Every structure is written in structure tokens, then in C-alpha cells.
Short mmCIF file of C-alpha atoms in Angstrom, two decimals:
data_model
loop_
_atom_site.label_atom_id
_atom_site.label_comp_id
_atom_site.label_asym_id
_atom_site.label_seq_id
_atom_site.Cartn_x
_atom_site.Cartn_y
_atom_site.Cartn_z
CA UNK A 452 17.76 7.70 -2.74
CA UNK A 453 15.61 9.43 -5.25
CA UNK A 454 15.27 12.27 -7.48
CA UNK A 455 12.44 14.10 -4.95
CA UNK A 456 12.75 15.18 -1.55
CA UNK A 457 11.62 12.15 0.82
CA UNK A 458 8.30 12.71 1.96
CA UNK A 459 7.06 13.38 5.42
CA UNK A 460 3.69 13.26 6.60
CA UNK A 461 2.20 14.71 10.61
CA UNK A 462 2.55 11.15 12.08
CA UNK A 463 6.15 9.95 14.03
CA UNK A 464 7.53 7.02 15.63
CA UNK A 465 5.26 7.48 18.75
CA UNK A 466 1.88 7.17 16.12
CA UNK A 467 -0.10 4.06 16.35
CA UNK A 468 -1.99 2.50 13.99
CA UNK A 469 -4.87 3.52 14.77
CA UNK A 470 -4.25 7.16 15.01
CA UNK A 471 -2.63 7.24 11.13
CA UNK A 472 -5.78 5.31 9.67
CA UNK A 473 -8.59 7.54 11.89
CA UNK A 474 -10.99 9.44 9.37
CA UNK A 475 -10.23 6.47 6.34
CA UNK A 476 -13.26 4.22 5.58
CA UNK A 477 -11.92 0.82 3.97
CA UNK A 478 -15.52 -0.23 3.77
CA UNK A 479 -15.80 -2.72 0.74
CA UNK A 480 -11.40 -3.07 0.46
CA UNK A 481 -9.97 -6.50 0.47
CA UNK A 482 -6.97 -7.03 2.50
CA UNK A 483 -4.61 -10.07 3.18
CA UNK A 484 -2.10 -9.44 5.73
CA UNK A 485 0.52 -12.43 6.01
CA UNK A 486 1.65 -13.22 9.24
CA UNK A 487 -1.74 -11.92 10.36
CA UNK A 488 -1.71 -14.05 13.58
CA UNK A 489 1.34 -12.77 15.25
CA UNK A 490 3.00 -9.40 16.28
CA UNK A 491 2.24 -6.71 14.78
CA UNK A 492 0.35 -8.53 12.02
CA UNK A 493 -2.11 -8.73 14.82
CA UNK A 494 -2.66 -4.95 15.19
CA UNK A 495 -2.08 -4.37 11.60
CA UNK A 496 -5.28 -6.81 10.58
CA UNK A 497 -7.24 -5.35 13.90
CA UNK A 498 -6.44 -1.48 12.62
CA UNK A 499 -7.77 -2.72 9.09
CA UNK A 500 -10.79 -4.32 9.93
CA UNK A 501 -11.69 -1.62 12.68
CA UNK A 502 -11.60 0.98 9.40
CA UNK A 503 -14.11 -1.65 7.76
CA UNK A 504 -11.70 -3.72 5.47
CA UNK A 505 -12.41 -7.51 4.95
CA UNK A 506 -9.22 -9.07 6.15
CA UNK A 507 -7.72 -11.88 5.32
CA UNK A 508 -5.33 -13.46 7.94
CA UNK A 509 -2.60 -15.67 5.93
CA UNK A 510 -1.12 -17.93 8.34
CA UNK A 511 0.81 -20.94 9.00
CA UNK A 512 -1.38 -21.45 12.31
CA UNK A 513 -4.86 -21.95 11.46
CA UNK A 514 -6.57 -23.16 15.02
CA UNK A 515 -3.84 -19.33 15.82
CA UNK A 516 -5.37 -17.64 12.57
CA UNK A 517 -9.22 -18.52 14.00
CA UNK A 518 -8.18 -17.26 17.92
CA UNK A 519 -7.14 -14.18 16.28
CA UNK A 520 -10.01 -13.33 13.62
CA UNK A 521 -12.29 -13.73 16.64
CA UNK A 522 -10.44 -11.88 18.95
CA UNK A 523 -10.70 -9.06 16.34
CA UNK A 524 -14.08 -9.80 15.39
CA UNK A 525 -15.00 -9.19 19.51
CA UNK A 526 -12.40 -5.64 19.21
CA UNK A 527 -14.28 -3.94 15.98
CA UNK A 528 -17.71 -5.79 15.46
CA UNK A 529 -16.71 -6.33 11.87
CA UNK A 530 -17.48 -9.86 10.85
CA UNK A 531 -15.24 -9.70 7.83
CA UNK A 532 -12.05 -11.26 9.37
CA UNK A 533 -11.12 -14.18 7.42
CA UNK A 534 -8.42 -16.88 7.51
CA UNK A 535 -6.53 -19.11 5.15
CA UNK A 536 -3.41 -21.22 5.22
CA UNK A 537 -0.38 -19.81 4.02
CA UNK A 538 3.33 -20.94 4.50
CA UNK A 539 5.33 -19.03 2.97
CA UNK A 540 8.75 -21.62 2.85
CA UNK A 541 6.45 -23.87 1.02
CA UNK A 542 5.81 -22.96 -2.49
CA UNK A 543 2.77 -25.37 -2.88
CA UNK A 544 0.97 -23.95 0.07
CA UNK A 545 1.29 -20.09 -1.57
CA UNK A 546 0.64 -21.23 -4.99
CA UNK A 547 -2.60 -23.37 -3.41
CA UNK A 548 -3.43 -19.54 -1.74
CA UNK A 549 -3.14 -17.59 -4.66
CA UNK A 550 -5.04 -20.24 -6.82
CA UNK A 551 -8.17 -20.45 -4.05
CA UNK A 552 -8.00 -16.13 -4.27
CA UNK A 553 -11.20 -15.08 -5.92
CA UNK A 554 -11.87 -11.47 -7.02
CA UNK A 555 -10.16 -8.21 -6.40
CA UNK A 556 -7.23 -7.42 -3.67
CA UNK A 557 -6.84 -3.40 -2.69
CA UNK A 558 -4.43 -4.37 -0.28
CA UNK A 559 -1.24 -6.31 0.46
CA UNK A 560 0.59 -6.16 3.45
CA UNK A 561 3.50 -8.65 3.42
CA UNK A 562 4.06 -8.75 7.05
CA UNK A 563 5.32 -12.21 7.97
CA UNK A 564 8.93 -13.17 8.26
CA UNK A 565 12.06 -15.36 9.76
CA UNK A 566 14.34 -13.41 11.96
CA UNK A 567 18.14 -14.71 12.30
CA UNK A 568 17.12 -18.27 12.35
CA UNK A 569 19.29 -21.39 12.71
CA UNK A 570 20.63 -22.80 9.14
CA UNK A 571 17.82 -24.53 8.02
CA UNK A 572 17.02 -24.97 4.15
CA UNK A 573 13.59 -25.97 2.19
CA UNK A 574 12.57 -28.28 0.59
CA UNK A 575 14.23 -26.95 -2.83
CA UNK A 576 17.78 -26.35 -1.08
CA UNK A 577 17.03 -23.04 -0.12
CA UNK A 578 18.27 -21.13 2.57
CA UNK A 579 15.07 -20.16 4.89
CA UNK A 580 15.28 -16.63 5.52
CA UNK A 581 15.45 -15.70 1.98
CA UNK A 582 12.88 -18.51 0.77
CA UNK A 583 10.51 -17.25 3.35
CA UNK A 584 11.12 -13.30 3.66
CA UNK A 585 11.55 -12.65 -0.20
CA UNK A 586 10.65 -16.16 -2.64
CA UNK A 587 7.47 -16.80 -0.13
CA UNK A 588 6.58 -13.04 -0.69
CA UNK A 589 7.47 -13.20 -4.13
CA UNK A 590 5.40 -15.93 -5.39
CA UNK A 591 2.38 -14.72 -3.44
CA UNK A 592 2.50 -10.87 -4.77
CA UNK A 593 3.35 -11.81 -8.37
CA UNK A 594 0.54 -14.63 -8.39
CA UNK A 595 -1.87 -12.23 -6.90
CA UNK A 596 -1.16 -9.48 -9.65
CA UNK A 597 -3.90 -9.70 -11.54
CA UNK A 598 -6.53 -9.70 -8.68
CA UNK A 599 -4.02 -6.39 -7.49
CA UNK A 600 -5.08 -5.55 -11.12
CA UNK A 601 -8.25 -5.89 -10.47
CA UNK A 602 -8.49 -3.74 -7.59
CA UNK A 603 -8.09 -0.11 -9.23
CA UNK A 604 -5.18 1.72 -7.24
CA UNK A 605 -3.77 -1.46 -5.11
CA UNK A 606 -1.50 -0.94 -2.80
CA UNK A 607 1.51 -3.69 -1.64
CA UNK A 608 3.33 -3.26 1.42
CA UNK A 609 6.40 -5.01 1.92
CA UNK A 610 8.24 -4.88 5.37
CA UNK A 611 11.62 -4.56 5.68
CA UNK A 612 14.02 -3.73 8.61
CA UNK A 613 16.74 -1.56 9.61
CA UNK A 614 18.61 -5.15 9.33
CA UNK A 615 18.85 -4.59 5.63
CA UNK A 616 22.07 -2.21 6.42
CA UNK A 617 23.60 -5.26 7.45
CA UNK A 618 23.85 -7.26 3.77
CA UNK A 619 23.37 -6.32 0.18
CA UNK A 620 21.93 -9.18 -1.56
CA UNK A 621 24.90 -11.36 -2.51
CA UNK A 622 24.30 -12.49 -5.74
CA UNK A 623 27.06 -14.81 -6.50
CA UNK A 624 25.54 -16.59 -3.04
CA UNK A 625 22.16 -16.24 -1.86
CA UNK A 626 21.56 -19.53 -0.21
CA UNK A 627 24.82 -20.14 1.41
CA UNK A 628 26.17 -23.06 -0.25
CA UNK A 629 29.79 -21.39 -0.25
CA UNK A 630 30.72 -19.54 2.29
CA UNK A 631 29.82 -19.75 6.16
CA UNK A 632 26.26 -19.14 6.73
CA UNK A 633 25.58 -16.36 9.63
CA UNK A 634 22.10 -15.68 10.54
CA UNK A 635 22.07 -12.03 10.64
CA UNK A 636 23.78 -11.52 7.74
CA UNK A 637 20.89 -14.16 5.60
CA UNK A 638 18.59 -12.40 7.34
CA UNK A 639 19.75 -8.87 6.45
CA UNK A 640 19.95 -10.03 2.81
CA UNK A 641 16.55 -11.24 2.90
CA UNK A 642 15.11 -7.57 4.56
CA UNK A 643 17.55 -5.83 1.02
CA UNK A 644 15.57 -8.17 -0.90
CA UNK A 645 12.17 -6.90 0.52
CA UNK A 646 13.50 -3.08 -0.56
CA UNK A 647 14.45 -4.30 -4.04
CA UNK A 648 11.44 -6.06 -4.47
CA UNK A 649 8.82 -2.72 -4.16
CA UNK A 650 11.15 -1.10 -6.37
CA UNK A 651 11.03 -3.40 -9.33
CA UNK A 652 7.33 -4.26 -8.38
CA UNK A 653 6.41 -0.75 -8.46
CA UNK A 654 8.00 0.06 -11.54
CA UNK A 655 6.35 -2.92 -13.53
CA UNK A 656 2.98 -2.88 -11.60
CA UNK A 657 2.64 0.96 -11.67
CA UNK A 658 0.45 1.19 -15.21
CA UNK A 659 -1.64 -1.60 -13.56
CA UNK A 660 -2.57 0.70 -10.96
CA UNK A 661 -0.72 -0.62 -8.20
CA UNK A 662 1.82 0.87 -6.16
CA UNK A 663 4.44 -1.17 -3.95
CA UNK A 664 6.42 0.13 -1.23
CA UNK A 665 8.43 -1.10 1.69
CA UNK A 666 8.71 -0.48 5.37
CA UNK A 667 10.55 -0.67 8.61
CA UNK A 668 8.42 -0.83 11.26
CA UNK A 669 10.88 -0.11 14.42
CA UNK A 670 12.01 -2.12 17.14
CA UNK A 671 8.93 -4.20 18.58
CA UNK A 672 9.50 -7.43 21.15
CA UNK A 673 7.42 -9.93 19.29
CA UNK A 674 7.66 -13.27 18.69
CA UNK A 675 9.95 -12.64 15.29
CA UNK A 676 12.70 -12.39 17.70
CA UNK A 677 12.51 -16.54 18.49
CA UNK A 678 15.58 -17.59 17.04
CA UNK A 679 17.09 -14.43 19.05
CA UNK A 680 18.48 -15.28 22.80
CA UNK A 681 18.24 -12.09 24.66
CA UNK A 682 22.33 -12.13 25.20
CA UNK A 683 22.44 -11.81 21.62
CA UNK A 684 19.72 -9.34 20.98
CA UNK A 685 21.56 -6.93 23.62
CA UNK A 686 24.97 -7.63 21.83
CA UNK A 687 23.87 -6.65 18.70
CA UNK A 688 21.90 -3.58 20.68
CA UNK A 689 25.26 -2.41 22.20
CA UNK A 690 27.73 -3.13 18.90
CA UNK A 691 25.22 -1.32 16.83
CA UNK A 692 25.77 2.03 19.05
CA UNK A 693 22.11 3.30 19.48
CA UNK A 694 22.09 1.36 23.16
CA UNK A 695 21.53 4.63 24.47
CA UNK A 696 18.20 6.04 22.43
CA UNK A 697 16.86 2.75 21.32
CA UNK A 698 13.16 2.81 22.45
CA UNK A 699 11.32 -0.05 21.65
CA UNK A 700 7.92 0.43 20.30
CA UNK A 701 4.20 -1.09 21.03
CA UNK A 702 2.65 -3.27 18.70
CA UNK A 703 0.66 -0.35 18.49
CA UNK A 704 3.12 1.96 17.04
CA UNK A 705 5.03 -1.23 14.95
CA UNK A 706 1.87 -1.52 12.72
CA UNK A 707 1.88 2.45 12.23
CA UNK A 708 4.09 2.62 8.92
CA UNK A 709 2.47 -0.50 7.55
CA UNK A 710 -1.39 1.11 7.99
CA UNK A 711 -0.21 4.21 6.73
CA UNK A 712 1.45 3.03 3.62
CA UNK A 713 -1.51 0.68 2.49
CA UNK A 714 -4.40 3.53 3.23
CA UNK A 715 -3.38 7.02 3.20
CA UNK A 716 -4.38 9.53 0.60
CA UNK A 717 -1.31 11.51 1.73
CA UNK A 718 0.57 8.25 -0.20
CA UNK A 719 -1.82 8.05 -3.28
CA UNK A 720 0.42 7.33 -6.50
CA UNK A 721 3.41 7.22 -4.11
CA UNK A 722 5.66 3.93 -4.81
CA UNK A 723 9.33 2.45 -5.01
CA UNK A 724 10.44 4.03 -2.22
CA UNK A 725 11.32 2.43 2.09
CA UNK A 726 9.66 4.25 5.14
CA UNK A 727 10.24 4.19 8.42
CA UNK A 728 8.40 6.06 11.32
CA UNK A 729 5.74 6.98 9.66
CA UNK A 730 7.94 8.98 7.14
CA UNK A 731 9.79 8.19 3.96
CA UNK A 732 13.62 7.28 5.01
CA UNK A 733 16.72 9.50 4.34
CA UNK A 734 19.65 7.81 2.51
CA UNK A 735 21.84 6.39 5.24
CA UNK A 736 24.35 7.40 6.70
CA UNK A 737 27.99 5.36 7.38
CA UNK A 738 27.34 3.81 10.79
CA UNK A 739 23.84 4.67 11.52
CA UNK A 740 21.38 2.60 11.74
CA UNK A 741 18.88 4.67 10.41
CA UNK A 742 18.02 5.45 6.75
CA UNK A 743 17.63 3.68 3.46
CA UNK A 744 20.84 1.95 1.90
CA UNK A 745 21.82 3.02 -1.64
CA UNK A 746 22.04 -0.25 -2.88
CA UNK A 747 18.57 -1.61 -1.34
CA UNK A 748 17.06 1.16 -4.23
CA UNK A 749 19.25 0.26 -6.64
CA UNK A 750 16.93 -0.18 -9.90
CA UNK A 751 19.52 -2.71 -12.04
CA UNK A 752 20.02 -4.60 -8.36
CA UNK A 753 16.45 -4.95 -8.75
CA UNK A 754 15.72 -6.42 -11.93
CA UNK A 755 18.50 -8.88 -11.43
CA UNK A 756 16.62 -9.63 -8.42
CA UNK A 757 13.52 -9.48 -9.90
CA UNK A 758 14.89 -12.04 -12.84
CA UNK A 759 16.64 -14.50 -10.27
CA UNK A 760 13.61 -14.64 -8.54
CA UNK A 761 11.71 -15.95 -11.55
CA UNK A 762 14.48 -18.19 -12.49
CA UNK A 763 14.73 -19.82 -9.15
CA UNK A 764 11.01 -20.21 -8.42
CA UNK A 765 10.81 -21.70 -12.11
CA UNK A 766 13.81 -24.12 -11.45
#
């Protein structure tokens, strides 16, 4: 996975949010947190502004975006919750976000995503998962770089999922166009993606300051799980083995990694690397479905993702 020992810090899988962030002051830190309307980008963007970030909720939902920002407003008393139209399957709506972005960012949390939804493609001919979870992403973190920049020691927080086990990025067909498109396996491409992008990011960014990392944040019922009928979602529960231990977590504890990625000092200079429960993931191991996969930290998968990325967004 990589050349150090993984790191581990005093938080688990039962920490919340706000336990892993208590004692950090984000007063005067900028924060965007995709998604920000929804699951755990709820708690995530309520944990940030109750440490005295200004938060920015990106969402596709605006009249959703303003319920929430008050809502949070009510929660912490800090005024600083913002909100702004993002869609992340639509290129002009996140290059019309970046543009409108004034000043620095300290903090990225790329929370929103598409969970094993129907065949559906954009605009472009892309398939959605991947146009959403990774080019949306993509285009928002690399058009945001300077105000990262900016920033002094940013920090860009990509979420993954144990799903990436499930698919490599396949290369000679990302969107689908030749063989038989199966949701879990797009979206398990997409969540590799996600992995390969902080390592790439990190490794360009990392003289700018800014450090990129990635994160699964557990098993949470939120509305991600949409396209998901619950016959399916126990299915994949039983096949998978873990049936048995699986405990889902609160919103509470799905935000965890995510806060404690983008704000502690135990993490300062820390980048490339995938954490889950609070701690930074062992390699995995055949049939588990815990762990990092080799190939989702696989530095020349990364630039060719990296490059294909460009390329496509450019096309």
C-alpha cells in the first residue's frame, strides 16, 4: 500500500464527527462540502461549521441546500453556512461554480455521489456514475486549484467506498459502450477512480501546499442508496459474507473519517493514501471487504487516470 506503516490515530468506527474535530478551531477556514444537503454531507457541513468554518453547501437542490444551511445555522449559531448550485453530471454547472469561487479554499470535501444507478448517460455520452463520482469531482478540484493554492496547507477529501474492491478502473471501457453495463460494477469503478484521483492529486498538488486523500466512510442508510431496492442491498449484504458483523453506522459516525481527514493536526502533511474508520486502511485482503486495493494506489494507474481525465473533459 505504501512504503510506511498505515497510520492510526485514538478515534474508531464508533467516533462521530464531532468527537474527532472537538478542541480544532476552523475559525476563518473556507469549506465547500458537495453533496452538502444530504446524508452525511449534512453532518459533515454541521460538524464544520459548529468548529467555526464558513461552509459552503454545493448542491443540486437549492430550495434543499437553503433548508439545510438554516437548519445548521439554528444547530451551531454560526451564520457562515452558505449555498451554491452545483451538479456535478453537468460540466457547465461546475465550471459556472468554480468560475463564481472567489478567494482562498482550506478545505474540500468531495462528498456527493451516484450509487448503483440505472444506465443513464450525460449529456457528452457518458456513463453517470463515473461522470458524476470522478469527472464532476474532477473538474471541480482541478478548477479550484489555485484558490486550494491559495489557502496555505489545503486539504481535499475525496470519498470513496469499500465498493471500490468491486472494479479496477477499466480503461479500455469506462463508459460502457462495449460490454454489458452493471451498476455495481460502474459504480465500483467510479469509487477506484476516487482512490486514484488523491493519489495523483496529492502527488502534483503537494509543493502547492495541498494534500489530497480519500475515504470510506462505512455503511450509513442514506439517501445514496436510491437506486438500491432493499432485496438487493441485503443480497449483496449476504454474498459479500460480512452479514454477520456488518453494523451500520449513524450519520454521526459516517462523517467521522471525512472531518478527521480535512482538520486534524494528527494528518498534517499526510496525503495519497484511503482511510477508513477513522484510521488509514490496510492493503486488502482476498475476499474481505475491508482494506485498500493494490491497484486503487497504483501511481502509473493514476496518471493514466489523471491524463484520461483531462482528455475526456477537453473532448
Amino acid at each position: 500500500m505504501t512504503a510506511t506503516t498505515p497510520i492510526t490515530t485514538p478515534f474508531t468506527a464508533q467516533s462521530t464527527a464531532a468527537e474527532v474535530v472537538d478542541g480544532i478551531d476552523l475559525t476563518g477556514r473556507r469549506v465547500i462540502v458537495t453533496g452538502g444537503a444530504s446524508g452525511i454531507g449534512i453532518e459533515t457541513a454541521r460538524t464544520l461549521a459548529g468548529a467555526g468554518a464558513e461552509v459552503t453547501l454545493a448542491v443540486r437542490n437549492l430550495e434543499a441546500g437553503e433548508r439545510t444551511a438554516e437548519d445548521i445555522i439554528a444547530a451551531t449559531g454560526n451564520k457562515q453556512v452558505l449555498v451554491a448550485l452545483l451538479d456535478l453530471s453537468d460540466q457547465a454547472s461546475v465550471a459556472a461554480f468554480t468560475a463564481a469561487w472567489d478567494g482562498p479554499l482550506h478545505i474540500l470535501i468531495n462528498n456527493a455521489g451516484v450509487m448503483a444507478s440505472p444506465e443513464t448517460r450525460t449529456s457528452e455520452g457518458w456513463e453517470l456514475q463515473f461522470a458524476t463520482n470522478h469527472l464532476g469531482h474532477f473538474a471541480l478540484a482541478t478548477g479550484l486549484h489555485r484558490a486550494l493554492a491559495a489557502a496555505g496547507g489545503a486539504r481535499v477529501v475525496a470519498l470513496s467506498s469499500s465498493a471500490h474492491l468491486r472494479s479496477p478502473v477499466v480503461f479500455e471501457d469506462i463508459h460502457f459502450r462495449n460490454r454489458a453495463y452493471e451498476p455495481w460494477l460502474a459504480y465500483g469503478q467510479s469509487k477506484t477512480a476516487n482512490v486514484l484521483f488523491a493519489v495523483k492529486a496529492n502527488r502534483l498538488w503537494a509543493s502547492d501546499g495541498i494534500t489530497v486523500n480519500a475515504v470510506h466512510p462505512g455503511g450509513i442508510r442514506t439517501n445514496l442508496q436510491r437506486h438500491v431496492a432493499q432485496e438487493d442491498l441485503d443480497r449483496m449484504i449476504a454474498q459479500s459474507g460480512i452479514a454477520a458483523n456488518l453494523a451500520w453506522k449513524t450519520p454521526e459516525q459516517g462523517a467521522a473519517t471525512s472531518v478527521l481527514v480535512a482538520t486534524s493536526p494528527l494528518l498534517e502533511g499526510v496525503g495519497g493514501r484511503y482511510f477508513e474508520d477513522c484510521n488509514e486502511a490496510e492493503p486488502n485482503q482476498a475476499g474481505a471487504r475491508r482494506g485498500v486495493a493494490a491497484y486503487a494506489l497504483d501511481p502509473e494507474a493514476a496518471t493514466r487516470l489523471w491524463q484520461v481525465s483531462v482528455e475526456t473533459l477537453a473532448s
